[in-house]
Amino acid sequence: LTDSHSSHCHQLEKAGILNKTKVSDNGKKLRKNWSQSWTVLHDGILTFHKDPKFAPSGPSNKSNQIIPEFTVELRGATLARASKDKSSKKNVLELKTRHGSEYLIQYDTDSIITDWEKIILDTIKQIDHD
Ligand code: I3S
């Protein structure tokens, strides 16, 4: 075998619209603030972008159309289905970073959440083996 298993070889990537809220910052509980995000998984990092479409105001030009809001490093993170007491919404995932920040990720369409769940879990597993 050649050196074909470098870290970039099996990179998992995905992007789409999800609802998300941060619920804890380094162990400190935060008030929920659900909003829709353009969400990108790339290089073991999950980035939630503010979509100005859903922002209260502000000009939209090419340079500020997609603004990173949260960047979550998946190395050492855990992902599970959120228990009922975490949210009244359906299809909620709970993402905990190794630094103790927590996010809820949600979408009404089952298959969309199932796909994200799968790829995030695969990414976490894969990073652990690097
Ligand atoms: O866990 P909570 O406090 O029931 O979360 C709800 C609140 O964040 C609520 O906003 P207010 O803090 O302004 O009441 C949101 O509108 C709800 O969506 C939150 O609950 P769900 O069950 O949707 O995650």
GROMACS .gro file of C-alpha atoms and ligand atoms in nm:
model
  154
    1LEU     CA    1   0.000   0.000   0.000
    2THR     CA    2   0.111   0.351  -0.077
    3ASP     CA    3   0.049   0.644   0.151
    4SER     CA    4  -0.311   0.671   0.041
    5HIS     CA    5  -0.461   0.693   0.388
    6SER     CA    6  -0.357   1.043   0.472
    7SER     CA    7  -0.597   1.250   0.678
    8HIS     CA    8  -0.753   1.406   0.372
    9CYS     CA    9  -0.829   1.080   0.202
   10HIS     CA   10  -1.163   0.988   0.362
   11GLN     CA   11  -1.279   1.334   0.446
   12LEU     CA   12  -1.651   1.349   0.509
   13GLU     CA   13  -1.832   1.656   0.384
   14LYS     CA   14  -2.189   1.777   0.391
   15ALA     CA   15  -2.385   2.101   0.384
   16GLY     CA   16  -2.745   2.201   0.433
   17ILE     CA   17  -3.001   2.397   0.629
   18LEU     CA   18  -3.061   2.301   0.994
   19ASN     CA   19  -3.212   2.460   1.302
   20LYS     CA   20  -2.968   2.500   1.586
   21THR     CA   21  -2.920   2.658   1.924
   22LYS     CA   22  -2.622   2.671   2.154
   23VAL     CA   23  -2.727   2.564   2.505
   24SER     CA   24  -2.399   2.564   2.694
   25ASP     CA   25  -2.067   2.745   2.660
   26ASN     CA   26  -1.775   2.569   2.827
   27GLY     CA   27  -2.009   2.424   3.086
   28LYS     CA   28  -2.205   2.744   3.142
   29LYS     CA   29  -2.577   2.712   3.061
   30LEU     CA   30  -2.711   2.951   2.797
   31ARG     CA   31  -3.061   3.057   2.710
   32LYS     CA   32  -3.184   2.880   2.400
   33ASN     CA   33  -3.207   3.084   2.085
   34TRP     CA   34  -3.319   2.863   1.797
   35SER     CA   35  -3.235   2.985   1.449
   36GLN     CA   36  -3.190   2.843   1.106
   37SER     CA   37  -2.835   2.798   0.977
   38TRP     CA   38  -2.654   2.703   0.664
   39THR     CA   39  -2.448   2.422   0.815
   40VAL     CA   40  -2.124   2.290   0.668
   41LEU     CA   41  -1.920   1.987   0.770
   42HIS     CA   42  -1.566   2.000   0.638
   43ASP     CA   43  -1.232   1.879   0.769
   44GLY     CA   44  -1.381   1.755   1.099
   45ILE     CA   45  -1.527   2.098   1.170
   46LEU     CA   46  -1.896   2.181   1.177
   47THR     CA   47  -1.972   2.544   1.097
   48PHE     CA   48  -2.309   2.706   1.151
   49HIS     CA   49  -2.355   3.016   0.936
   50LYS     CA   50  -2.591   3.298   0.994
   51ASP     CA   51  -2.817   3.338   0.697
   52PRO     CA   52  -2.903   3.708   0.659
   53LYS     CA   53  -3.239   3.597   0.521
   54PHE     CA   54  -3.329   3.512   0.880
   55ALA     CA   55  -3.150   3.804   1.041
   56PRO     CA   56  -3.361   4.098   1.160
   57SER     CA   57  -3.190   4.357   0.943
   58GLY     CA   58  -2.877   4.448   0.757
   59PRO     CA   59  -2.765   4.499   0.403
   60SER     CA   60  -2.686   4.192   0.198
   61ASN     CA   61  -2.397   4.204  -0.037
   62LYS     CA   62  -2.179   3.917  -0.154
   63SER     CA   63  -1.925   3.956   0.124
   64ASN     CA   64  -2.164   3.932   0.419
   65GLN     CA   65  -2.418   3.684   0.289
   66ILE     CA   66  -2.285   3.390   0.481
   67ILE     CA   67  -2.144   3.473   0.821
   68PRO     CA   68  -1.992   3.202   1.042
   69GLU     CA   69  -2.173   3.199   1.375
   70PHE     CA   70  -2.045   2.887   1.554
   71THR     CA   71  -1.751   2.669   1.464
   72VAL     CA   72  -1.749   2.329   1.632
   73GLU     CA   73  -1.447   2.103   1.630
   74LEU     CA   74  -1.571   1.745   1.624
   75ARG     CA   75  -1.255   1.586   1.763
   76GLY     CA   76  -1.350   1.443   2.102
   77ALA     CA   77  -1.713   1.550   2.067
   78THR     CA   78  -2.016   1.331   2.136
   79LEU     CA   79  -2.348   1.320   1.955
   80ALA     CA   80  -2.674   1.164   2.070
   81ARG     CA   81  -3.049   1.203   2.032
   82ALA     CA   82  -3.161   1.465   2.283
   83SER     CA   83  -3.391   1.344   2.558
   84LYS     CA   84  -3.748   1.479   2.569
   85ASP     CA   85  -3.666   1.721   2.851
   86LYS     CA   86  -3.409   1.902   2.634
   87SER     CA   87  -3.662   2.021   2.378
   88SER     CA   88  -4.023   1.982   2.275
   89LYS     CA   89  -3.918   1.967   1.911
   90LYS     CA   90  -3.887   1.644   1.714
   91ASN     CA   91  -3.562   1.507   1.570
   92VAL     CA   92  -3.323   1.686   1.806
   93LEU     CA   93  -2.956   1.596   1.825
   94GLU     CA   94  -2.736   1.697   2.117
   95LEU     CA   95  -2.376   1.776   2.027
   96LYS     CA   96  -2.126   1.813   2.311
   97THR     CA   97  -1.774   1.932   2.245
   98ARG     CA   98  -1.475   1.815   2.444
   99HIS     CA   99  -1.455   2.163   2.597
  100GLY     CA  100  -1.806   2.134   2.741
  101SER     CA  101  -2.003   2.340   2.493
  102GLU     CA  102  -2.339   2.198   2.388
  103TYR     CA  103  -2.554   2.253   2.083
  104LEU     CA  104  -2.897   2.125   1.985
  105ILE     CA  105  -2.949   2.052   1.616
  106GLN     CA  106  -3.295   1.994   1.475
  107TYR     CA  107  -3.494   1.952   1.158
  108ASP     CA  108  -3.853   1.834   1.109
  109THR     CA  109  -3.767   1.602   0.820
  110ASP     CA  110  -3.651   1.270   0.973
  111SER     CA  111  -3.418   1.174   0.688
  112ILE     CA  112  -3.230   1.502   0.704
  113ILE     CA  113  -3.152   1.457   1.072
  114THR     CA  114  -3.069   1.088   1.024
  115ASP     CA  115  -2.819   1.178   0.749
  116TRP     CA  116  -2.651   1.445   0.962
  117GLU     CA  117  -2.645   1.212   1.262
  118LYS     CA  118  -2.472   0.944   1.056
  119ILE     CA  119  -2.208   1.167   0.901
  120ILE     CA  120  -2.126   1.348   1.227
  121LEU     CA  121  -2.090   1.016   1.413
  122ASP     CA  122  -1.873   0.877   1.132
  123THR     CA  123  -1.657   1.189   1.140
  124ILE     CA  124  -1.609   1.171   1.518
  125LYS     CA  125  -1.519   0.802   1.489
  126GLN     CA  126  -1.279   0.866   1.203
  127ILE     CA  127  -1.098   1.156   1.371
  128ASP     CA  128  -1.038   0.936   1.677
  129HIS     CA  129  -0.846   0.692   1.457
  130ASP     CA  130  -0.615   0.953   1.301
  131I3S     O1  131  -3.602   2.472   2.720
  131I3S     P1  132  -3.700   2.586   2.704
  131I3S     O2  133  -3.670   2.702   2.791
  131I3S     O3  134  -3.843   2.540   2.712
  131I3S     O4  135  -3.675   2.640   2.557
  131I3S     C1  136  -3.769   2.716   2.485
  131I3S     C2  137  -3.735   2.861   2.493
  131I3S     O5  138  -3.601   2.882   2.450
  131I3S     C3  139  -3.826   2.943   2.404
  131I3S     O6  140  -3.789   3.079   2.404
  131I3S     P2  141  -3.820   3.178   2.527
  131I3S     O7  142  -3.700   3.159   2.616
  131I3S     O8  143  -3.825   3.313   2.467
  131I3S     O9  144  -3.948   3.131   2.588
  131I3S     C4  145  -3.820   2.893   2.260
  131I3S    O10  146  -3.911   2.969   2.182
  131I3S     C5  147  -3.856   2.747   2.253
  131I3S    O11  148  -3.841   2.704   2.120
  131I3S     C6  149  -3.769   2.664   2.344
  131I3S    O12  150  -3.814   2.531   2.355
  131I3S     P3  151  -3.801   2.410   2.255
  131I3S    O13  152  -3.879   2.301   2.321
  131I3S    O14  153  -3.861   2.457   2.125
  131I3S    O15  154  -3.656   2.370   2.237
   0.00000   0.00000   0.00000
